[in-house]
CSV table of C-alpha atoms in Angstrom, one decimal:
chain,number,residue,atom,x,y,z
A,1,MET,CA,79.1,120.4,105.4
A,2,SER,CA,78.7,120.6,109.3
A,3,HIS,CA,81.1,118.8,111.6
A,4,ALA,CA,78.2,116.7,113.1
A,5,VAL,CA,77.1,115.5,109.7
A,6,GLN,CA,80.6,114.6,108.7
A,7,THR,CA,81.2,112.8,112.0
A,8,ALA,CA,78.0,110.7,111.4
A,9,ARG,CA,79.1,109.8,107.9
A,10,GLN,CA,82.5,108.8,109.1
A,11,ALA,CA,81.0,106.2,111.5
A,12,ALA,CA,80.5,103.7,108.6
A,13,ARG,CA,83.9,102.3,107.5
A,14,SER,CA,85.5,100.9,104.4
A,15,LEU,CA,88.8,99.2,103.9
A,16,ILE,CA,91.6,100.5,101.7
A,17,ALA,CA,94.5,98.0,101.4
A,18,TRP,CA,97.4,98.0,98.9
A,19,ALA,CA,101.0,96.8,98.7
A,20,GLY,CA,101.0,95.2,102.1
A,21,TRP,CA,99.3,98.0,104.2
A,22,ARG,CA,95.7,98.3,105.3
A,23,LEU,CA,93.7,101.2,106.5
A,24,SER,CA,90.1,101.4,107.8
A,25,VAL,CA,88.7,104.7,106.7
A,26,PRO,CA,85.3,106.4,106.6
A,27,GLU,CA,83.0,105.0,104.0
A,28,ALA,CA,83.0,108.2,102.0
A,29,TRP,CA,86.7,108.1,101.5
A,30,ARG,CA,88.2,106.5,98.4
A,31,PRO,CA,91.5,106.3,96.5
A,32,LEU,CA,91.7,109.3,94.2
A,33,LYS,CA,95.1,108.8,92.6
A,34,MET,CA,97.6,106.0,92.7
A,35,THR,CA,101.2,106.0,91.3
A,36,GLY,CA,104.1,103.6,91.4
A,37,ASP,CA,104.1,99.9,92.1
A,38,PRO,CA,104.0,97.6,95.1
A,39,ALA,CA,107.7,98.2,95.8
A,40,LYS,CA,107.3,102.0,95.9
A,41,GLY,CA,104.3,104.2,95.3
A,42,THR,CA,101.8,106.7,96.5
A,43,MET,CA,98.1,106.8,97.0
A,44,MET,CA,96.0,109.9,97.4
A,45,ILE,CA,92.9,109.2,99.5
A,46,GLY,CA,90.0,111.6,99.8
A,47,ASP,CA,86.3,112.1,99.7
A,48,ALA,CA,84.1,113.3,96.8
A,49,GLU,CA,85.2,116.9,97.4
A,50,ARG,CA,88.9,117.0,98.1
A,51,PRO,CA,92.1,114.9,98.8
A,52,ILE,CA,92.6,114.3,102.5
A,53,VAL,CA,95.5,111.9,103.1
A,54,LEU,CA,98.6,110.9,101.1
A,55,VAL,CA,100.0,107.5,101.8
A,56,GLN,CA,103.5,106.7,100.5
A,57,TRP,CA,105.1,103.3,100.8
A,58,TRP,CA,108.5,101.8,100.0
A,59,ARG,CA,110.1,98.4,100.4
A,60,PRO,CA,113.8,98.7,101.3
A,61,ARG,CA,115.9,96.5,99.1
A,62,LYS,CA,118.8,96.0,101.5
A,63,THR,CA,118.9,92.8,103.4
A,64,VAL,CA,119.9,94.7,106.5
A,65,PHE,CA,118.0,98.0,106.6
A,66,ASP,CA,119.2,100.5,109.2
A,67,ALA,CA,115.8,102.0,110.2
A,68,ASP,CA,117.3,104.5,112.7
A,69,LYS,CA,119.7,105.9,110.1
A,70,TRP,CA,117.0,106.1,107.5
A,71,PHE,CA,114.6,107.9,109.8
A,72,ASP,CA,117.4,110.4,110.8
A,73,GLN,CA,118.1,111.1,107.1
A,74,ARG,CA,114.4,111.3,106.3
A,75,PHE,CA,113.6,113.9,108.9
A,76,ARG,CA,116.7,115.8,108.2
A,77,LYS,CA,115.6,116.0,104.6
A,78,LEU,CA,112.2,117.3,105.8
A,79,GLY,CA,113.9,119.9,107.9
A,80,ALA,CA,112.4,118.6,111.2
A,81,HIS,CA,113.1,116.6,114.3
A,82,PRO,CA,110.7,113.8,115.2
A,83,THR,CA,108.2,114.8,117.9
A,84,PRO,CA,107.5,112.4,120.8
A,85,GLY,CA,104.2,110.7,120.9
A,86,ALA,CA,104.0,109.3,117.3
A,87,PRO,CA,101.1,106.8,116.8
A,88,ALA,CA,102.5,103.3,116.9
A,89,PRO,CA,100.2,100.8,115.1
A,90,ALA,CA,100.8,97.1,115.9
A,91,GLY,CA,103.3,95.5,113.5
A,92,PHE,CA,105.5,98.6,113.2
A,93,THR,CA,109.0,98.3,114.5
A,94,LYS,CA,109.7,102.1,114.5
A,95,THR,CA,107.5,105.1,114.1
A,96,ALA,CA,108.1,108.9,114.1
A,97,TRP,CA,106.2,112.0,113.3
A,98,GLU,CA,106.2,115.7,113.0
A,99,PRO,CA,102.7,117.1,113.7
A,100,GLU,CA,103.4,120.7,112.6
A,101,LEU,CA,105.9,120.6,109.8
A,102,ALA,CA,106.2,124.0,108.1
A,103,THR,CA,105.9,124.0,104.3
A,104,ARG,CA,107.4,126.4,101.8
A,105,GLU,CA,104.0,127.9,101.1
A,106,GLY,CA,103.7,129.0,104.7
A,107,SER,CA,101.2,126.4,105.9
A,108,SER,CA,101.9,123.2,107.8
A,109,LYS,CA,101.5,119.4,107.3
A,110,THR,CA,101.6,116.4,109.6
A,111,VAL,CA,104.1,113.7,108.5
A,112,TRP,CA,104.0,110.3,110.1
A,113,THR,CA,106.5,107.6,109.1
A,114,GLY,CA,106.5,104.0,110.2
A,115,TYR,CA,108.7,101.0,109.4
A,116,SER,CA,107.7,97.4,109.8
A,117,ALA,CA,110.6,94.9,109.8
A,118,GLU,CA,108.2,91.9,109.6
A,119,ALA,CA,106.6,93.3,106.4
A,120,GLY,CA,109.8,94.9,105.1
A,121,LEU,CA,107.8,98.1,104.5
A,122,VAL,CA,108.1,101.8,105.2
A,123,VAL,CA,104.8,103.7,105.2
A,124,GLU,CA,104.3,107.4,105.4
A,125,VAL,CA,101.0,109.2,106.0
A,126,ILE,CA,100.8,112.9,105.3
A,127,VAL,CA,98.0,115.3,106.0
A,128,THR,CA,98.2,119.0,105.1
A,129,SER,CA,96.7,121.9,106.9
A,130,LEU,CA,94.0,122.2,104.3
A,131,THR,CA,92.3,119.4,106.2
A,132,GLU,CA,90.4,120.6,109.3
A,133,GLU,CA,92.2,120.4,112.6
A,134,TRP,CA,89.6,118.0,114.1
A,135,LEU,CA,89.9,115.7,111.1
A,136,ARG,CA,93.7,115.8,111.2
A,137,ARG,CA,93.7,114.8,114.9
A,138,SER,CA,91.1,112.1,114.2
A,139,ILE,CA,93.3,110.6,111.4
A,140,TYR,CA,96.3,110.3,113.7
A,141,LYS,CA,94.3,109.3,116.7
A,142,THR,CA,92.2,106.5,115.2
A,143,ILE,CA,93.0,105.8,111.5
A,144,VAL,CA,96.8,105.6,111.6
A,145,PRO,CA,96.9,103.6,114.9
A,146,GLY,CA,94.5,101.1,113.2
A,147,MET,CA,96.8,100.6,110.3
A,148,THR,CA,98.0,97.0,109.8
A,149,VAL,CA,100.6,95.5,107.5
A,150,SER,CA,101.0,92.0,106.1
A,151,ARG,CA,104.2,90.0,106.8
A,152,GLU,CA,106.0,88.8,103.7
A,153,ASP,CA,105.1,85.2,104.6
A,154,GLU,CA,101.4,86.1,105.0
A,155,PRO,CA,98.6,86.5,102.5
A,156,CYS,CA,98.3,90.1,101.3
A,157,CYS,CA,95.0,92.1,101.2
A,158,TRP,CA,94.2,94.3,98.2
A,159,SER,CA,91.0,96.4,98.7
A,160,MET,CA,89.3,99.5,97.5
A,161,TYR,CA,85.8,100.6,96.5
A,162,ASN,CA,84.3,97.7,98.5
A,163,VAL,CA,86.1,95.1,96.3
A,164,SER,CA,88.8,93.1,98.1
A,165,PHE,CA,91.2,90.3,97.1
A,166,MET,CA,93.7,88.2,99.0
A,167,SER,CA,96.9,87.1,97.3
A,168,PRO,CA,98.7,84.1,98.7
A,169,PRO,CA,102.2,84.6,100.1
A,170,GLY,CA,105.0,85.0,97.6
A,171,PHE,CA,102.9,86.5,94.8
A,172,GLU,CA,103.8,89.9,93.6
A,173,LEU,CA,101.4,92.3,91.8
A,174,GLU,CA,102.3,92.5,88.2
A,175,LEU,CA,99.3,94.1,86.4
A,176,LYS,CA,96.1,95.9,87.4
A,177,HIS,CA,92.9,96.7,85.7
A,178,LEU,CA,90.8,99.0,87.8
A,179,PHE,CA,87.4,99.9,86.3
A,180,SER,CA,84.1,100.4,88.0
A,181,GLY,CA,82.3,97.1,87.7
A,182,ASP,CA,85.4,95.2,86.5
A,183,VAL,CA,88.4,95.0,88.8
A,184,ALA,CA,91.3,92.6,88.0
A,185,LEU,CA,94.7,92.1,89.5
A,186,LYS,CA,97.4,89.8,88.1
A,187,PHE,CA,100.2,88.4,90.3
A,188,LYS,CA,103.3,86.4,89.6
A,189,ARG,CA,105.5,84.2,91.6
A,190,GLY,CA,108.9,82.9,90.4
A,191,ARG,CA,109.1,81.9,86.8
A,192,GLY,CA,106.0,81.0,84.9
A,193,MET,CA,103.5,81.1,87.8
A,194,THR,CA,100.7,83.7,87.6
A,195,LEU,CA,97.5,84.2,89.5
A,196,LEU,CA,94.7,86.3,88.0
A,197,LEU,CA,92.0,87.6,90.3
A,198,ARG,CA,88.9,89.4,89.0
A,199,GLN,CA,85.5,90.6,90.2
A,200,VAL,CA,82.8,91.7,87.8
A,201,TYR,CA,79.5,93.3,89.0
A,202,PRO,CA,76.6,93.4,89.0
A,203,ALA,CA,76.6,89.7,88.4
A,204,LYS,CA,73.0,89.6,87.0
A,205,LEU,CA,74.0,91.9,84.2
A,206,ALA,CA,77.4,90.2,83.7
A,207,VAL,CA,75.9,86.7,83.4
A,208,SER,CA,73.1,87.8,81.2
A,209,ARG,CA,75.6,89.1,78.7
A,210,ARG,CA,78.2,86.3,78.9
A,211,SER,CA,78.3,82.8,80.4
A,212,LEU,CA,80.8,82.0,83.2
A,213,GLU,CA,82.8,79.9,80.7
A,214,ARG,CA,83.1,83.0,78.4
A,215,TRP,CA,84.1,85.2,81.4
A,216,LEU,CA,87.0,82.8,82.1
A,217,GLU,CA,88.1,83.1,78.4
A,218,ALA,CA,87.8,86.9,78.4
A,219,THR,CA,90.9,88.1,80.3
A,220,PRO,CA,91.5,91.8,80.6
A,221,PHE,CA,95.3,91.3,80.1
A,222,ILE,CA,97.1,90.1,77.0
A,223,GLU,CA,97.1,86.4,76.9
A,224,ARG,CA,99.1,84.6,74.2
A,225,ARG,CA,98.4,81.0,75.3
A,226,VAL,CA,95.1,79.4,74.4
A,227,LEU,CA,93.2,76.8,76.4
A,228,LYS,CA,91.8,74.0,74.3
A,229,SER,CA,89.3,71.3,75.4
A,230,PRO,CA,89.4,72.2,79.2
A,231,ALA,CA,87.9,69.8,81.8
A,232,ARG,CA,85.0,71.5,83.6
A,233,GLU,CA,83.1,70.6,86.7
A,234,ALA,CA,80.6,72.3,89.0
A,235,TRP,CA,82.1,74.3,91.9
A,236,HIS,CA,80.3,75.5,95.0
A,237,ARG,CA,80.8,76.6,98.5
A,238,ASP,CA,78.2,76.9,101.2
A,239,GLN,CA,80.2,78.4,104.1
A,240,PRO,CA,80.6,81.2,105.1
A,241,ARG,CA,78.6,82.3,102.1
A,242,ARG,CA,77.0,80.6,99.1
A,243,LEU,CA,79.1,80.6,95.9
A,244,GLU,CA,78.0,78.7,92.8
A,245,GLY,CA,80.1,78.3,89.7
A,246,ILE,CA,82.5,76.2,87.6
A,247,ARG,CA,86.0,75.0,87.9
A,248,GLN,CA,88.1,74.6,84.8
A,249,THR,CA,91.5,72.9,84.2
A,250,GLY,CA,93.6,72.2,81.2
A,251,TRP,CA,96.8,73.1,79.4
A,252,LYS,CA,97.3,76.5,77.8
A,253,ARG,CA,99.6,76.5,74.8
A,254,LEU,CA,101.1,79.1,72.5
A,255,PRO,CA,99.7,79.1,68.9
A,256,ALA,CA,101.3,76.6,66.5
A,257,PRO,CA,104.1,75.9,65.8
A,258,LEU,CA,105.1,76.9,69.4
A,259,GLY,CA,102.5,74.7,71.0
A,260,ARG,CA,105.1,72.5,72.8
A,261,CYS,CA,107.1,75.5,74.1
A,262,ALA,CA,106.5,76.4,77.7
A,263,PRO,CA,102.9,75.3,78.1
A,264,ARG,CA,101.1,76.4,81.3
A,265,HIS,CA,98.7,74.4,83.4
A,266,SER,CA,95.6,76.5,84.1
A,267,THR,CA,93.2,76.0,87.0
A,268,ALA,CA,90.4,78.5,86.9
A,269,VAL,CA,87.3,79.1,89.1
A,270,ALA,CA,84.4,81.3,88.2
A,271,ALA,CA,81.6,81.7,90.8
A,272,VAL,CA,78.6,83.9,91.4
A,273,ASP,CA,78.1,85.4,94.9
A,274,GLY,CA,74.4,85.9,94.9
A,275,GLU,CA,74.4,87.9,98.0
A,276,MET,CA,76.8,90.5,96.8
A,277,ASP,CA,75.7,90.1,93.1
A,278,ARG,CA,79.3,89.6,91.9
A,279,VAL,CA,81.1,87.3,89.6
A,280,LEU,CA,84.3,86.1,91.2
A,281,LEU,CA,87.1,84.8,89.0
A,282,ALA,CA,90.5,83.3,89.7
A,283,GLU,CA,93.0,81.6,87.4
A,284,LEU,CA,96.3,80.0,88.4
A,285,GLN,CA,98.8,79.2,85.7
A,286,CYS,CA,101.9,77.1,86.5
A,287,PRO,CA,104.5,75.3,84.4
A,288,ALA,CA,103.3,72.0,86.0
A,289,ASP,CA,100.0,70.7,87.3
A,290,ALA,CA,100.2,71.5,91.0
A,291,GLY,CA,96.5,71.1,91.8
A,292,GLY,CA,95.5,74.7,91.6
A,293,ALA,CA,94.3,75.0,95.2
A,294,GLU,CA,95.4,78.7,95.2
A,295,ALA,CA,92.6,79.5,92.7
A,296,ASP,CA,89.9,78.0,94.9
A,297,TRP,CA,91.4,79.7,98.0
A,298,ALA,CA,91.5,83.1,96.3
A,299,VAL,CA,87.9,83.0,95.3
A,300,GLU,CA,86.8,81.9,98.8
A,301,LYS,CA,88.7,84.8,100.3
A,302,MET,CA,87.3,87.5,98.0
A,303,ASN,CA,85.3,90.2,99.8
A,304,MET,CA,85.8,88.4,103.1
A,305,GLN,CA,87.9,91.2,104.8
B,1,MET,CA,82.8,133.4,76.0
B,2,LYS,CA,79.4,132.0,77.2
B,3,LYS,CA,79.4,131.4,81.0
B,4,LYS,CA,78.8,127.8,82.1
B,5,PHE,CA,76.0,127.3,84.7
B,6,ALA,CA,77.3,125.3,87.7
B,7,ILE,CA,76.2,124.6,91.2
B,8,ASP,CA,78.3,123.2,94.0
B,9,ARG,CA,78.3,119.5,94.9
B,10,ASP,CA,76.4,119.9,98.2
B,11,THR,CA,73.5,121.6,96.5
B,12,SER,CA,73.4,119.1,93.6
B,13,MET,CA,73.3,116.2,96.0
B,14,SER,CA,70.5,117.8,98.1
B,15,VAL,CA,68.1,118.5,95.2
B,16,CYS,CA,65.1,116.3,94.7
B,17,PRO,CA,64.7,115.4,91.0
B,18,ILE,CA,61.2,115.1,89.7
B,19,ARG,CA,60.0,112.7,86.9
B,20,ARG,CA,58.2,114.4,84.1
B,21,PRO,CA,54.7,113.0,83.7
B,22,ALA,CA,54.7,110.1,81.2
B,23,VAL,CA,51.9,109.9,78.6
B,24,LYS,CA,52.5,106.2,78.2
B,25,THR,CA,54.5,103.5,80.1
B,26,GLU,CA,55.1,100.0,78.7
B,27,GLU,CA,57.0,97.0,80.1
B,28,LYS,CA,58.6,94.8,77.5
B,29,ASN,CA,61.4,92.1,77.8
B,30,GLY,CA,62.4,93.4,81.2
B,31,LYS,CA,62.7,97.0,80.0
B,32,ARG,CA,60.4,99.9,80.8
B,33,TYR,CA,59.5,102.2,77.9
B,34,VAL,CA,58.5,105.7,79.0
B,35,THR,CA,56.9,108.1,76.5
B,36,ILE,CA,57.1,111.8,77.3
B,37,GLU,CA,55.4,114.7,75.5
B,38,PHE,CA,57.6,117.7,74.8
B,39,GLU,CA,56.8,121.1,73.4
B,40,ARG,CA,58.7,121.8,70.2
B,41,PRO,CA,61.0,124.8,70.0
B,42,ARG,CA,59.3,127.9,68.4
B,43,TRP,CA,61.5,127.8,65.3
B,44,GLN,CA,60.2,124.3,64.5
B,45,ARG,CA,56.6,125.3,65.0
B,46,MET,CA,57.2,128.3,62.7
B,47,LEU,CA,58.3,125.8,60.0
B,48,GLY,CA,55.1,123.9,60.3
B,49,ALA,CA,55.8,121.2,62.9
B,50,ASP,CA,53.2,120.2,65.5
B,51,GLU,CA,53.2,122.0,68.8
B,52,HIS,CA,54.0,118.8,70.7
B,53,CYS,CA,56.1,115.8,70.0
B,54,ARG,CA,56.5,112.5,71.8
B,55,ARG,CA,59.7,110.7,72.6
B,56,THR,CA,60.1,107.2,74.0
B,57,PHE,CA,63.0,106.1,76.3
B,58,GLY,CA,63.9,102.6,77.3
B,59,LEU,CA,65.1,102.0,80.9
B,60,ASP,CA,66.8,98.8,82.1
B,61,ALA,CA,66.4,97.5,85.7
B,62,TYR,CA,69.1,99.8,87.1
B,63,GLY,CA,67.8,102.8,85.1
B,64,GLN,CA,64.2,102.1,86.4
B,65,GLU,CA,65.5,102.1,90.0
B,66,VAL,CA,67.1,105.6,89.6
B,67,TYR,CA,64.1,106.8,87.6
B,68,ASP,CA,61.6,105.6,90.3
B,69,GLY,CA,63.7,107.4,92.9
B,70,CYS,CA,63.0,110.7,91.2
B,71,ASP,CA,59.8,111.3,93.1
B,72,SER,CA,60.3,115.0,94.1
B,73,GLN,CA,60.8,113.9,97.8
B,74,THR,CA,64.1,112.0,97.7
B,75,PRO,CA,67.3,113.9,97.4
B,76,VAL,CA,70.0,112.7,95.0
B,77,ARG,CA,72.2,111.7,98.0
B,78,LYS,CA,69.5,109.4,99.2
B,79,ILE,CA,69.0,107.8,95.8
B,80,VAL,CA,72.8,107.2,95.7
B,81,GLU,CA,72.9,105.6,99.2
B,82,ARG,CA,69.9,103.4,98.4
B,83,PHE,CA,71.4,102.3,95.1
B,84,ALA,CA,74.7,101.5,96.9
B,85,ALA,CA,73.0,99.5,99.6
B,86,THR,CA,70.8,97.5,97.1
B,87,HIS,CA,73.7,96.5,94.9
B,88,HIS,CA,76.5,96.2,97.5
B,89,LEU,CA,78.5,98.9,95.9
B,90,SER,CA,80.7,101.5,97.6
B,91,VAL,CA,79.0,104.9,97.9
B,92,ALA,CA,81.7,106.4,95.7
B,93,GLU,CA,81.0,104.0,92.8
B,94,ALA,CA,77.2,104.3,93.2
B,95,GLU,CA,77.5,108.1,93.2
B,96,MET,CA,79.5,108.0,90.0
B,97,SER,CA,77.0,105.8,88.2
B,98,VAL,CA,73.8,107.4,89.6
B,99,THR,CA,74.9,111.0,89.0
B,100,ALA,CA,76.1,110.1,85.4
B,101,PHE,CA,72.7,108.5,84.7
B,102,LEU,CA,70.8,111.4,86.3
B,103,LYS,CA,72.7,113.8,84.0
B,104,THR,CA,71.6,111.8,81.0
B,105,LEU,CA,68.0,111.8,82.3
B,106,LEU,CA,68.2,115.6,82.7
B,107,SER,CA,69.7,116.2,79.3
B,108,LYS,CA,67.0,114.2,77.7
B,109,GLY,CA,64.3,116.0,79.7
B,110,ILE,CA,63.0,112.9,81.4
B,111,VAL,CA,63.5,114.4,84.8
B,112,VAL,CA,63.8,118.0,86.0
B,113,VAL,CA,65.5,119.5,89.0
B,114,PRO,CA,63.9,122.4,91.0
B,115,LEU,CA,66.4,125.1,92.0
B,116,SER,CA,65.7,128.1,94.1
B,117,LYS,CA,66.3,131.5,92.5
B,118,ASP,CA,69.3,132.4,94.6
B,119,VAL,CA,71.0,129.0,93.6
B,120,VAL,CA,70.4,129.8,89.9
B,121,VAL,CA,71.8,133.3,90.3
B,122,LYS,CA,74.8,132.0,92.2
B,123,GLY,CA,75.3,129.3,89.5
B,124,MET,CA,75.3,131.8,86.7
B,125,LYS,CA,78.0,133.9,88.4
B,126,ARG,CA,80.4,130.9,88.6
């Protein structure tokens, strides 16, 4: 493919966000492989033909993290000294890079490392020499400097394949269900509080096969508690986009004879976004009835990034 | 071992698929039923079967969209982009779904894809 065609295609952007970091990448790029968990993991990002960028992240456990010492150790392990001029995106306390790190195979790769004290996150972006020189330069000139991170007391964005969610502060990702047409993430906070966020598309097909009530019942994760006789009411939002659906509340209990043990109050919202043709679902479960505003907020924030 | 025929991604995204002419088209309950006439294999004809047979395929709304895009003028890449834009999907997801469906249409013989001789020769050598 010619450079001009590739450049044109890269003008359209999409958002990839995971575990507290956020990158705006060309539309054709997508996550190819993901390993680990929100505390430590890797994501290989590429286009339809090849991998291009490897993003690694890690949340230091120590209360006092010595970034300078860690960076020294890291680059010593890589067998390199940091080169001046590392891209420094906003929100990062310390950054360092080695643009031409020699590999054992005789080629080179560019390694960029950044630490954000506010987010408590170390992120590394690696591009090998298999990627064209002009693209490598573009990645470190435009894409990496545009990286953002979420502070620990801020909502966190989770986005890929044009599907995005926002989780409220304090919620950690526990489970994921990533399938084309059905993306679900389950978060937890403290003891007993969980938040399930899900998008199903296309909505016309989804709603023709199952009602919104049935979509709320059908969770992609194992659910031992059952909701009986929920209260339901119509739910809608007009701004900034039209969402129509239902809001459901009630107590979820374990099957008999454990019904009185650890019940959970469930607040669930299922809405259809007619413009994007998506079914948006959110369910908050708590040991007590706390209003469930997080479920409403989570649905309003879906696909708004 | 029999060699597999394969063409590179760029070529496969640039080809313009063509719908085979349908002898009958019917709309029923939101689905389109397309009937296509095929020539039977020689061994079937030797056993006494008719020269031609007809097969009917049902297409839902999404299938119809891809099928209608196979007009011999629109490359696969454009069909994917149009599908992504219409259904607010990422290009990656649309490409997965559309190319998978096109493979099904090709395997059933509902659409055909014209390839130049040098592409065919190159594909046989892979």
